[in-house]
PDB file of C-alpha atoms in Angstrom:
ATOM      1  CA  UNK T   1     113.508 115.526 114.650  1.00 45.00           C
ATOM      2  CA  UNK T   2     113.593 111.489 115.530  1.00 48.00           C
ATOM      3  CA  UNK T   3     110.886 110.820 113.328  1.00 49.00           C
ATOM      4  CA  UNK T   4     113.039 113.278 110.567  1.00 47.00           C
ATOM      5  CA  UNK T   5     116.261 110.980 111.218  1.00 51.00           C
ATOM      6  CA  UNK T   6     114.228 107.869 110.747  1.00 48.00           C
ATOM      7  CA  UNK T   7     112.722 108.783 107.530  1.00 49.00           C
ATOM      8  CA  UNK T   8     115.790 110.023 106.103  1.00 52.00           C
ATOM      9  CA  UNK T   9     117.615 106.742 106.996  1.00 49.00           C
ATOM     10  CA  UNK T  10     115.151 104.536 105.251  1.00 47.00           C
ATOM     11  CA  UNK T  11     115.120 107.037 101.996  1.00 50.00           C
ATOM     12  CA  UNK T  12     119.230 106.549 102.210  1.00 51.00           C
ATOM     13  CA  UNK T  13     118.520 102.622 102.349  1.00 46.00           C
ATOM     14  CA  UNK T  14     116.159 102.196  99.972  1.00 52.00           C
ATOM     15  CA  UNK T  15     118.471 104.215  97.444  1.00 49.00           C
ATOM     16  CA  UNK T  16     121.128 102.612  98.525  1.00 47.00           C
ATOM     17  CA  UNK T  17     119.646  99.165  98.006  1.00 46.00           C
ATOM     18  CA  UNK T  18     118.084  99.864  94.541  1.00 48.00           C
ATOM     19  CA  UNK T  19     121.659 101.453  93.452  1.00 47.00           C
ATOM     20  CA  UNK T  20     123.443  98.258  94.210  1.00 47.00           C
ATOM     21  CA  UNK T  21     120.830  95.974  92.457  1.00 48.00           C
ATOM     22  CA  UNK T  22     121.092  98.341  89.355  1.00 49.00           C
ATOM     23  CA  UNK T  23     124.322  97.742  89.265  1.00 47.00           C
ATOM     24  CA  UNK T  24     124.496  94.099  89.060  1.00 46.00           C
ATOM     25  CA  UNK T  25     121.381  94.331  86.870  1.00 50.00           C
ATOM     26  CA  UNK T  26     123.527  96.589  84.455  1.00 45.00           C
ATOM     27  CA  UNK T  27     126.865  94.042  84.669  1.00 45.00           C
ATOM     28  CA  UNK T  28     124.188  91.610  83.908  1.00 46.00           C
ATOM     29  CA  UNK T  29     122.499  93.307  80.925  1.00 48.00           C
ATOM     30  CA  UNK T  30     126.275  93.517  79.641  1.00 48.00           C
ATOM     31  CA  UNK T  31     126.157  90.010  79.500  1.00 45.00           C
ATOM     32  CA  UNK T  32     123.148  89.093  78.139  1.00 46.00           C
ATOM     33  CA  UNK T  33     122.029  87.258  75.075  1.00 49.00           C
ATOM     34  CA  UNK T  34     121.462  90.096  71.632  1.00 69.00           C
ATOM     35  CA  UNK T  35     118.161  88.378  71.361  1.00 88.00           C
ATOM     36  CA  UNK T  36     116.465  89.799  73.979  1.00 90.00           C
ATOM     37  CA  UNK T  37     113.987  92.940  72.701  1.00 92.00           C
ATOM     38  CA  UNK T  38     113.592  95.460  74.886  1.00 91.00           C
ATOM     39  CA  UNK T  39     109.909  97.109  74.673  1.00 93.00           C
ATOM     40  CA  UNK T  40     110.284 100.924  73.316  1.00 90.00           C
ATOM     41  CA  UNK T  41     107.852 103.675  74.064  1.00 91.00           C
ATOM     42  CA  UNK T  42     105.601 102.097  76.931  1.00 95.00           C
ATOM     43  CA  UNK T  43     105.086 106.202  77.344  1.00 95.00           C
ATOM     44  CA  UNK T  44     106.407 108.943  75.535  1.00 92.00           C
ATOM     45  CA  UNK T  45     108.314 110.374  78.685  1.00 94.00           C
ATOM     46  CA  UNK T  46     109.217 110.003  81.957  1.00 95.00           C
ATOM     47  CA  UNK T  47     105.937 111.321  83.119  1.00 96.00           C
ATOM     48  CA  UNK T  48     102.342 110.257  81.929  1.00 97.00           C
ATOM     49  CA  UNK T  49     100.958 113.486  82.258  1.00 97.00           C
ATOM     50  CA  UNK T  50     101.948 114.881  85.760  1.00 96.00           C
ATOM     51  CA  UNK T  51     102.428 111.808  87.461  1.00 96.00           C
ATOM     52  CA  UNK T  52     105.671 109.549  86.913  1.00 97.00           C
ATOM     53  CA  UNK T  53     105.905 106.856  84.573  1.00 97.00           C
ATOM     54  CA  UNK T  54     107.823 104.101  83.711  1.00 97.00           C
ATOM     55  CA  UNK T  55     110.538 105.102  81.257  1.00 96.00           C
ATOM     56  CA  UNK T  56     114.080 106.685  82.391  1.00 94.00           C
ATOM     57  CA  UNK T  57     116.242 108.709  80.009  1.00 94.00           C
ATOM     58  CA  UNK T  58     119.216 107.566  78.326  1.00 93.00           C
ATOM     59  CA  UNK T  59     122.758 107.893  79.183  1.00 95.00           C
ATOM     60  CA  UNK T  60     124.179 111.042  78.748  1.00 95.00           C
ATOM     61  CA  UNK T  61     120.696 112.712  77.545  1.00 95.00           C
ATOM     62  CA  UNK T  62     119.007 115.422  79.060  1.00 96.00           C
ATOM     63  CA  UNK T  63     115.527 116.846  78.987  1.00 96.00           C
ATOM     64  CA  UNK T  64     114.301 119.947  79.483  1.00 97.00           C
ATOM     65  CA  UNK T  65     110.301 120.521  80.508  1.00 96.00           C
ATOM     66  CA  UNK T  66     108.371 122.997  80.877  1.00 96.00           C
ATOM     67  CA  UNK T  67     104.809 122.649  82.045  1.00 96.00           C
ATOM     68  CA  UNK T  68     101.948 125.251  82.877  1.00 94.00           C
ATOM     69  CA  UNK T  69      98.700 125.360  84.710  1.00 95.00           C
ATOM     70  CA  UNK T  70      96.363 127.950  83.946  1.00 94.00           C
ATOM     71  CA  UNK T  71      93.649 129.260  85.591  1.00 92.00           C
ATOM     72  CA  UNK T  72      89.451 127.711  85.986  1.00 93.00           C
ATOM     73  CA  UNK T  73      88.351 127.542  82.466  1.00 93.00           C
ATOM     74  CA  UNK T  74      84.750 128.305  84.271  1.00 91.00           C
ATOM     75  CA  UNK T  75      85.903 131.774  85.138  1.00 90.00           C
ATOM     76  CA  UNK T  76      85.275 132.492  81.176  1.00 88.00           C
ATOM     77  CA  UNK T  77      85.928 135.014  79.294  1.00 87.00           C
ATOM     78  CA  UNK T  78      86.822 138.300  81.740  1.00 85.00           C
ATOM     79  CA  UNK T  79      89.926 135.865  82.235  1.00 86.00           C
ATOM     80  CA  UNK T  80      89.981 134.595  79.005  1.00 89.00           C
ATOM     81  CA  UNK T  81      89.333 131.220  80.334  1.00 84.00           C
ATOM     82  CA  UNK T  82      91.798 131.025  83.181  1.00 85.00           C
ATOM     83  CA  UNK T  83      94.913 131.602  80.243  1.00 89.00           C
ATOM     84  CA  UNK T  84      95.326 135.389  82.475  1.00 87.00           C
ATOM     85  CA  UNK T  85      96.842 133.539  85.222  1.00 88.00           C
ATOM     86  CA  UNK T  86      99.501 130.582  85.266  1.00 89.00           C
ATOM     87  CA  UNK T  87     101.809 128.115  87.472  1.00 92.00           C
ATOM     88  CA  UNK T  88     104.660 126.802  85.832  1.00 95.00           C
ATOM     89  CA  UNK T  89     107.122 124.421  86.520  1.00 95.00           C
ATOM     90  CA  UNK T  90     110.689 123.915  85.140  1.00 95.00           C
ATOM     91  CA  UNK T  91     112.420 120.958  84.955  1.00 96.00           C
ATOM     92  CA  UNK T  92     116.155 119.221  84.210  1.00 97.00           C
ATOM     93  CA  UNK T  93     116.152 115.557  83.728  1.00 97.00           C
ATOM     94  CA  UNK T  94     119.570 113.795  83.139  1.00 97.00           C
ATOM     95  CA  UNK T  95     120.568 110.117  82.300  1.00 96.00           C
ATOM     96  CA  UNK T  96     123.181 108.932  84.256  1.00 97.00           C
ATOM     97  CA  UNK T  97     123.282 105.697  83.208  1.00 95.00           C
ATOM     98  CA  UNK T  98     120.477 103.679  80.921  1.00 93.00           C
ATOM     99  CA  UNK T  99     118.497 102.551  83.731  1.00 95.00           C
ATOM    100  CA  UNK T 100     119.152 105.472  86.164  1.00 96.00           C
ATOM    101  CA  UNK T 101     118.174 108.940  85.806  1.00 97.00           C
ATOM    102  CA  UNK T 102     117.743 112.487  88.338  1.00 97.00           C
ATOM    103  CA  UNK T 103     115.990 115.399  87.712  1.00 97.00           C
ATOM    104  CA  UNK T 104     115.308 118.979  89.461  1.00 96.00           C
ATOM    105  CA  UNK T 105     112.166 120.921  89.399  1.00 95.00           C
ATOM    106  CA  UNK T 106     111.044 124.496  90.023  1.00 94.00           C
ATOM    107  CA  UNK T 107     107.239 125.231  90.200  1.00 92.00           C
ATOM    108  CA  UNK T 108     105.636 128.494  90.750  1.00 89.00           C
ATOM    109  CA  UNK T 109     102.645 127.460  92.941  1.00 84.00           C
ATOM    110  CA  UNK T 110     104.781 127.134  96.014  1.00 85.00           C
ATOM    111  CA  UNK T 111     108.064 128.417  95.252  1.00 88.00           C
ATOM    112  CA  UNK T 112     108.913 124.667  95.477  1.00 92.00           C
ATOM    113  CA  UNK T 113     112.491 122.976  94.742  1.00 94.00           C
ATOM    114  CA  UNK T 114     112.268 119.303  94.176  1.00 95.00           C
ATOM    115  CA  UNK T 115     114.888 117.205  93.600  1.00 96.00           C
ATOM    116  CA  UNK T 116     114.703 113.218  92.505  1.00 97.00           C
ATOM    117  CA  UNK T 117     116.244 110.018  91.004  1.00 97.00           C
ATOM    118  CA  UNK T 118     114.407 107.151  89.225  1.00 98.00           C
ATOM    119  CA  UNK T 119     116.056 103.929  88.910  1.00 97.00           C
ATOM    120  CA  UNK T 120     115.105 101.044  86.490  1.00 96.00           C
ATOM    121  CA  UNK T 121     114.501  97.706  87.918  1.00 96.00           C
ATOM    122  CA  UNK T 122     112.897  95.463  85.644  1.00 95.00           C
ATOM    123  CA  UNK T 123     112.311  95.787  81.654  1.00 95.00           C
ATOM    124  CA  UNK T 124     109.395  94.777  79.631  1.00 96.00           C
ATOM    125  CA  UNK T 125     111.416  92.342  77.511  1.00 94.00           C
ATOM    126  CA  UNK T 126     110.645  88.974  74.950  1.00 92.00           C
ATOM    127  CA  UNK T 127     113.232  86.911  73.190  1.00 90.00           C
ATOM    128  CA  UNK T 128     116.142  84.792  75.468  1.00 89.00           C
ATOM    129  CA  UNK T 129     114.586  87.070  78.662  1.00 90.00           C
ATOM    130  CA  UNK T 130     110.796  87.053  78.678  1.00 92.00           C
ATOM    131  CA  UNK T 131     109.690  90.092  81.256  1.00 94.00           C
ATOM    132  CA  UNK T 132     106.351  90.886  80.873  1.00 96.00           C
ATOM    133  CA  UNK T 133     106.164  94.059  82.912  1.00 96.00           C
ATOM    134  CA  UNK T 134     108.404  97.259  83.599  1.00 97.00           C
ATOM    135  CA  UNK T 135     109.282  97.972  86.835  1.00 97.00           C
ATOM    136  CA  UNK T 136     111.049 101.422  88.414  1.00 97.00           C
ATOM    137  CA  UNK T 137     111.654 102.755  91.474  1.00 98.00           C
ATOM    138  CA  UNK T 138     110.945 106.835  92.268  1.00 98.00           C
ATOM    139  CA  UNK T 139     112.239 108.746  95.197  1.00 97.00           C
ATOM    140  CA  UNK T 140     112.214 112.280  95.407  1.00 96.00           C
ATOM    141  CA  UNK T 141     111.945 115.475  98.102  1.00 95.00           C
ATOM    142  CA  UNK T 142     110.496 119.198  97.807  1.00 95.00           C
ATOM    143  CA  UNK T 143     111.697 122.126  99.903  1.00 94.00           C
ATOM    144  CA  UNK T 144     107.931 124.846  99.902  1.00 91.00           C
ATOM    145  CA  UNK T 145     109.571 128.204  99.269  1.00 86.00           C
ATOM    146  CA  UNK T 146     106.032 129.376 100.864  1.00 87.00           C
ATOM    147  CA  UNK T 147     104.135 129.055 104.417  1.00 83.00           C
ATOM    148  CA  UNK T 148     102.940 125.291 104.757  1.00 81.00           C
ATOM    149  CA  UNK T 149     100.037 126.742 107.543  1.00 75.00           C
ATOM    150  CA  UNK T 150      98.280 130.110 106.967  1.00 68.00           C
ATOM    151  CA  UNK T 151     100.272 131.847 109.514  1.00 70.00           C
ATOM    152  CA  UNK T 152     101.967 133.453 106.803  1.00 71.00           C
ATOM    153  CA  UNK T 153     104.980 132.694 108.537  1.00 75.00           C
ATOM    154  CA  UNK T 154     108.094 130.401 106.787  1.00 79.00           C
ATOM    155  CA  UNK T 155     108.669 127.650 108.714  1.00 78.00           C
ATOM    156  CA  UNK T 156     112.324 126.032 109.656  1.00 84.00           C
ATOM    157  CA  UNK T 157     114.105 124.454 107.231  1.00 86.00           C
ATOM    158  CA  UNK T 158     113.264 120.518 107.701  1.00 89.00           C
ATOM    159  CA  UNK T 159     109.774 121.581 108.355  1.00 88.00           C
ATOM    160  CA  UNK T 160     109.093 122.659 104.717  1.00 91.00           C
ATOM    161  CA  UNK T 161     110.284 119.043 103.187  1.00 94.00           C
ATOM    162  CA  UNK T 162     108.381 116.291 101.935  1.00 95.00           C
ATOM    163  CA  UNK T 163     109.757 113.217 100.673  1.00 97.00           C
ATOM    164  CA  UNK T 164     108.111 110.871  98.237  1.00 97.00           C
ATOM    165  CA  UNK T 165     109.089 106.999  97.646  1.00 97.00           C
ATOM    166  CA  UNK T 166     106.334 105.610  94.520  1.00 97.00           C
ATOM    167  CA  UNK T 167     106.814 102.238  92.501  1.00 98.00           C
ATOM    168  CA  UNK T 168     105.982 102.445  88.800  1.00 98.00           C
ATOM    169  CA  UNK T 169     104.551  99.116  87.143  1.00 98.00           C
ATOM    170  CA  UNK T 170     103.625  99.322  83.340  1.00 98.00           C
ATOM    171  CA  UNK T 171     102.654  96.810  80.828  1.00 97.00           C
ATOM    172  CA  UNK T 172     102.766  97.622  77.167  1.00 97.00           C
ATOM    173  CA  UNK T 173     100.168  95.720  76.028  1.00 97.00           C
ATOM    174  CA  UNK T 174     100.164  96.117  72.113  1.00 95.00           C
ATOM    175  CA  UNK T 175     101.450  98.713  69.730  1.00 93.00           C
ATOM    176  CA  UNK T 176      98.658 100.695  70.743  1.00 96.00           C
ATOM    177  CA  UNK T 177      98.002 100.597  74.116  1.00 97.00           C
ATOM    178  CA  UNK T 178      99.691 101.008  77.460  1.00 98.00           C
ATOM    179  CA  UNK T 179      98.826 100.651  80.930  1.00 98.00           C
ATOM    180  CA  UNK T 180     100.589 101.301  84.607  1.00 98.00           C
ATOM    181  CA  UNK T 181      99.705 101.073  88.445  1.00 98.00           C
ATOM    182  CA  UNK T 182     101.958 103.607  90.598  1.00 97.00           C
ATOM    183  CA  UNK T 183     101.524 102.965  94.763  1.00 98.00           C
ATOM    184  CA  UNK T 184     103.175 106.428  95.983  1.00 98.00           C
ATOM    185  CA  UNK T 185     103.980 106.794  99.400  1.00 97.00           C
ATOM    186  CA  UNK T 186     104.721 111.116 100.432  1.00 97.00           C
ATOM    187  CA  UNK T 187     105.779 112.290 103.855  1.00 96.00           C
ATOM    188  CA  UNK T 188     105.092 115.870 105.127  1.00 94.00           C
ATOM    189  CA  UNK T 189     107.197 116.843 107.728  1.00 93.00           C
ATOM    190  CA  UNK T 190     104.596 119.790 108.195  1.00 89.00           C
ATOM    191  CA  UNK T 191     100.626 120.131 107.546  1.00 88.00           C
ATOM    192  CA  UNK T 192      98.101 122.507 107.717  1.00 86.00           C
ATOM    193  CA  UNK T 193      96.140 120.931 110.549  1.00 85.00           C
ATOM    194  CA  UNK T 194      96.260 118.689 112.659  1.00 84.00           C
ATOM    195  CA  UNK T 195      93.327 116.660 111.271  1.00 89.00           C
ATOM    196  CA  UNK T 196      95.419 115.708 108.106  1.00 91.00           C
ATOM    197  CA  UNK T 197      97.688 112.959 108.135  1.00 92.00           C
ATOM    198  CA  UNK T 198     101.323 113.396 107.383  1.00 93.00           C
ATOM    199  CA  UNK T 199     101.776 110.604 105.669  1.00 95.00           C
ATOM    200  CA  UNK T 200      99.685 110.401 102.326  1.00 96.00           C
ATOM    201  CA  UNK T 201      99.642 106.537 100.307  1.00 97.00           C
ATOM    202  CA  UNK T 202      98.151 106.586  96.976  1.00 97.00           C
ATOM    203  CA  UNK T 203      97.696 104.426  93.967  1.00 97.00           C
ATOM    204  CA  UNK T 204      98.559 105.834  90.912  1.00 97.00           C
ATOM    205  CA  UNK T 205      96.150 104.678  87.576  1.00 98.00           C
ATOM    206  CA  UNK T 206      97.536 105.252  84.607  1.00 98.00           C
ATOM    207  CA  UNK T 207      96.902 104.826  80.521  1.00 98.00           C
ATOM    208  CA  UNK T 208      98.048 105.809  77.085  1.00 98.00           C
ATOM    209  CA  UNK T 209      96.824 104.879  73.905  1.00 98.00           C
ATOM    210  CA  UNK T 210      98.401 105.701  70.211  1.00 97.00           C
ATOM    211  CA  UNK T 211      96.660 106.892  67.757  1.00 96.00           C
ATOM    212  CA  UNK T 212      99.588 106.859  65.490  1.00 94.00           C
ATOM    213  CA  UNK T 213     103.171 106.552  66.793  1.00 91.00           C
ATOM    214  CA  UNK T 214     103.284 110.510  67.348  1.00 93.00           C
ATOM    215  CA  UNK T 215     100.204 110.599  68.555  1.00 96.00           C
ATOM    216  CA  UNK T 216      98.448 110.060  71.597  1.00 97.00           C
ATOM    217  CA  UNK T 217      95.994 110.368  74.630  1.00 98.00           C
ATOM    218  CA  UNK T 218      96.619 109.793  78.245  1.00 98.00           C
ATOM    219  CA  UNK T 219      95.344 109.877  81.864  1.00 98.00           C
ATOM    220  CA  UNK T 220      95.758 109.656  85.046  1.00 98.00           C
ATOM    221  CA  UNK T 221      94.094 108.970  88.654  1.00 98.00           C
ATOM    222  CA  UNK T 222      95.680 109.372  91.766  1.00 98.00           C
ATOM    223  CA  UNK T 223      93.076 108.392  94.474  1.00 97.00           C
ATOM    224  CA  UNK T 224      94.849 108.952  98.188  1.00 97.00           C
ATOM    225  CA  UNK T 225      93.800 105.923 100.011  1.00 96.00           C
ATOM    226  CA  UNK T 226      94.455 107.006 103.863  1.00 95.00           C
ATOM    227  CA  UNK T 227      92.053 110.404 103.345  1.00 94.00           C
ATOM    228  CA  UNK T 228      91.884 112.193 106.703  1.00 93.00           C
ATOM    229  CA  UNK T 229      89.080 114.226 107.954  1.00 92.00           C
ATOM    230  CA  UNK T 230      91.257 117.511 106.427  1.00 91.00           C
ATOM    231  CA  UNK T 231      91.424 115.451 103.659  1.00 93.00           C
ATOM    232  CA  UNK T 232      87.686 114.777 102.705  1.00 92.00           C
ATOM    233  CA  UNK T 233      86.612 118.568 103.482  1.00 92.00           C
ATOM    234  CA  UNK T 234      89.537 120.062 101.350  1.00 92.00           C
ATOM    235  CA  UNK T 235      90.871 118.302  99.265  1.00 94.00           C
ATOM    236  CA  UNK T 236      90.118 115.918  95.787  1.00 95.00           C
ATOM    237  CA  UNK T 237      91.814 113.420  94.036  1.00 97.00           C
ATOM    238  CA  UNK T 238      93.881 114.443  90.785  1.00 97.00           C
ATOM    239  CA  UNK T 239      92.616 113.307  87.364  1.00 98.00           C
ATOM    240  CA  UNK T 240      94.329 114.457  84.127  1.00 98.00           C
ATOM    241  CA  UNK T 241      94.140 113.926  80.746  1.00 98.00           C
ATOM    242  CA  UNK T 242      96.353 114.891  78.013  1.00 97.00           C
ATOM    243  CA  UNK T 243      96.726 114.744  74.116  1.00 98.00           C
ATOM    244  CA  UNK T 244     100.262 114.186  73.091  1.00 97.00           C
ATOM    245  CA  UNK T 245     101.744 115.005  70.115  1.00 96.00           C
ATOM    246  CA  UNK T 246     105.486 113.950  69.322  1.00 92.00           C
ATOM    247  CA  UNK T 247     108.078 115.493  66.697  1.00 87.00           C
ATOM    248  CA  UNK T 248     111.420 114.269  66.706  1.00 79.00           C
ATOM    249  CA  UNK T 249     113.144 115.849  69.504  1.00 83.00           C
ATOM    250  CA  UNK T 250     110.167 117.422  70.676  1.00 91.00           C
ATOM    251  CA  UNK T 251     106.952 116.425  73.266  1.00 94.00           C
ATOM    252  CA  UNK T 252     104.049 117.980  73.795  1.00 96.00           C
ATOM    253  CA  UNK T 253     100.779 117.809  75.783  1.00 97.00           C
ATOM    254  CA  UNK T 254      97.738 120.126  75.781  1.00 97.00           C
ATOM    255  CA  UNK T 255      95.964 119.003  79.509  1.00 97.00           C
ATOM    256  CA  UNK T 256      93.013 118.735  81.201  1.00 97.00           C
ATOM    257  CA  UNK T 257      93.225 118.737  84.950  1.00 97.00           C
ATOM    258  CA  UNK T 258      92.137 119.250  88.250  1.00 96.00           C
ATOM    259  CA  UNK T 259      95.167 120.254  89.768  1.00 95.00           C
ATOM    260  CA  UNK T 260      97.451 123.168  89.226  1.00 92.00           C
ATOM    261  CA  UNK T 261     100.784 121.741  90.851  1.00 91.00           C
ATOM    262  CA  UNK T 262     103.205 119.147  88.818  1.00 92.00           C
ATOM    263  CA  UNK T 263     105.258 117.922  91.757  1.00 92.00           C
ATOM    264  CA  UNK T 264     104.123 114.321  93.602  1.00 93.00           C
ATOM    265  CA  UNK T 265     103.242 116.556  96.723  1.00 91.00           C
ATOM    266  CA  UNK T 266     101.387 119.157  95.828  1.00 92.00           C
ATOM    267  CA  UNK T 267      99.124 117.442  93.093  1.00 95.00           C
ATOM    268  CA  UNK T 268      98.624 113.881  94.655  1.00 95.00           C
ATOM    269  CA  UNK T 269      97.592 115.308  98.601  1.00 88.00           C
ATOM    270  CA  UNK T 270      96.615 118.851  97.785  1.00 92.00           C
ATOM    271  CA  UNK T 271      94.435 118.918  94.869  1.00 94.00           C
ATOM    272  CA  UNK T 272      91.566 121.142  95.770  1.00 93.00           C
ATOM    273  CA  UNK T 273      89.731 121.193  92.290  1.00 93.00           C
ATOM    274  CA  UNK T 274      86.488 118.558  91.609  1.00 95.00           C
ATOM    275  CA  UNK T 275      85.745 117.808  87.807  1.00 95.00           C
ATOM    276  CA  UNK T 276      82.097 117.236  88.621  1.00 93.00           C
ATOM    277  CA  UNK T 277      82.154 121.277  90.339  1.00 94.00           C
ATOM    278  CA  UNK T 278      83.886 122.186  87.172  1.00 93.00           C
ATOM    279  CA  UNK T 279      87.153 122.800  88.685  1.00 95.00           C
ATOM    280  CA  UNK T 280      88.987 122.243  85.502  1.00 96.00           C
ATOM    281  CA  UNK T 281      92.665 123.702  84.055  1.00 96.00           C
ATOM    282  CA  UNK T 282      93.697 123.802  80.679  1.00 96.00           C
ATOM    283  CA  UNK T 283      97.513 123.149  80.641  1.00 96.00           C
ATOM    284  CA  UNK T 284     100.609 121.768  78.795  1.00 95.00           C
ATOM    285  CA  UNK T 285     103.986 120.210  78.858  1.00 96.00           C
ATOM    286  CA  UNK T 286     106.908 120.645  76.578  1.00 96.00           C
ATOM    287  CA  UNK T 287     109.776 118.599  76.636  1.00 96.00           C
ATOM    288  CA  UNK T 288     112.838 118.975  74.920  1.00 95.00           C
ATOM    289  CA  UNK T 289     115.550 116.150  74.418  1.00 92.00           C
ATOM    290  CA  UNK T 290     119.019 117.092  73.994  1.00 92.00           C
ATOM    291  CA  UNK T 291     121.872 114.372  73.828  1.00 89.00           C
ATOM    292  CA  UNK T 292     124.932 115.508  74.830  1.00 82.00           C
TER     293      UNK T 292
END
């Protein structure tokens, strides 16, 4: 419970730190010279394909996604290529502000409830401010609606969180292409053994490049860089790829991927699948973009 307190107090500090320099960056921005130009479109969401990226919402916007995960292609046609079975996820993102944003989730997998905020610290800018990268900061936590162990049994309350703390830092390098480096830190308050770590620190790799402005690829490669022993017998690192097509209010991705979860947790430390065994799912994301 100690070790609970402690991480919960350095989550409140870090958002409470972040919040504050928002806020002057905001009274700042309010301030600023008209010739600065903000960079547009580093990504077309807030997410590169599962992973986090970059760009916030709006203020007063909100987004509505819906992602699925279907089954092994490889299991072929007795289950029509994995499209028999499905996880989904549901999501709600709102803009509270221009450079802060929250979200909740619902995915299927684990019966998982995640909740988050993403906050917008630096933007790629030229003119009277010359920024050359964006910067945003990403903390979240997940309550597992299912056993963590194989007990079968539902743990306590604080023993099915996780919390996750990840940096995003993009550069949009041309009209075309787009590039971003996410370090992720996730806590699990619970494992499966105890051979695997609780802690899990990553380093998110991510790219897009346009086609035409509504159209895209992208991907993504999350290698975990403390593996434990668990780890390295069970588990892979997740690699995505998506084609994204955009249409006015609408986004949407047909995926390749390894994993089968969409939340920081489950996809980033628990990916099971290897792309070299063929453990491959077709998936998508649709987004829809209401301002209200």
């Amino acid at each position: 419970m100690n070790n609970f307190k402690s991480i919960r107090i350095l989550l409140i500090l870090n958002f409470v730190t972040i919040f504050s320099f928002g806020q002057n960056k905001a009274d700042a921005g309010n301030n600023a010279s008209k010739d600065v130009n903000y960079v547009a479109d580093t990504f077309y969401s807030t997410r590169v394909v599962n992973g986090q990226s970059t760009e916030g919402i709006t203020q007063n916007r909100l987004d509505f996604r819906i992602e699925h995960r279907f089954d092994l292609i490889k299991t072929g046609f007795p289950e029509f290529f994995g499209l028999d079975h499905a996880y989904t996820l549901f999501g709600l993102e709102y803009g509270i502000k221009d450079w802060i944003m929250v979200g909740i989730n619902r995915t299927s997998s684990t019966q998982a409830i995640s909740g988050f905020s993403k906050i917008s610290i630096l933007r790629q800018s030229t003119g009277s401010i010359n920024m050359p990268l964006s910067v945003s900061f990403f903390i979240g936590s997940s309550y597992a609606g299912l056993p963590i162990d194989n007990s079968g049994v539902l743990g306590d309350f604080f023993s099915q969180l996780s919390y996750t703390s990840q940096l995003l830092i993009s550069k949009k390098f041309n009209d075309k292409f787009s590039a971003q480096l996410s370090p992720v830190w996730i806590h699990r308050n619970k494992v499966v053994s105890l051979t695997n770590n609780n802690d899990i620190i990553a380093l998110g790799i991510s790219a897009n490049y346009k086609f035409t402005p509504t159209l895209s690829i992208s991907g993504e490669y999350y290698p975990v860089l403390n593996p434990s022993v668990y780890y390295t017998n069970q588990n892979s690192n997740s690699l995505s790829f998506s084609v994204d097509i955009q249409t006015g209010g609408h986004l949407f991705q047909i995926v390749l991927s390894n994993s089968t979860d969409m939340i920081e947790k489950n996809f980033i430390g628990e990916t099971t699948g290897k792309w070299l065994n063929g453990d491959i799912h077709l998936g998508f994301n649709i987004l829809r973009k209401f301002d209200l």
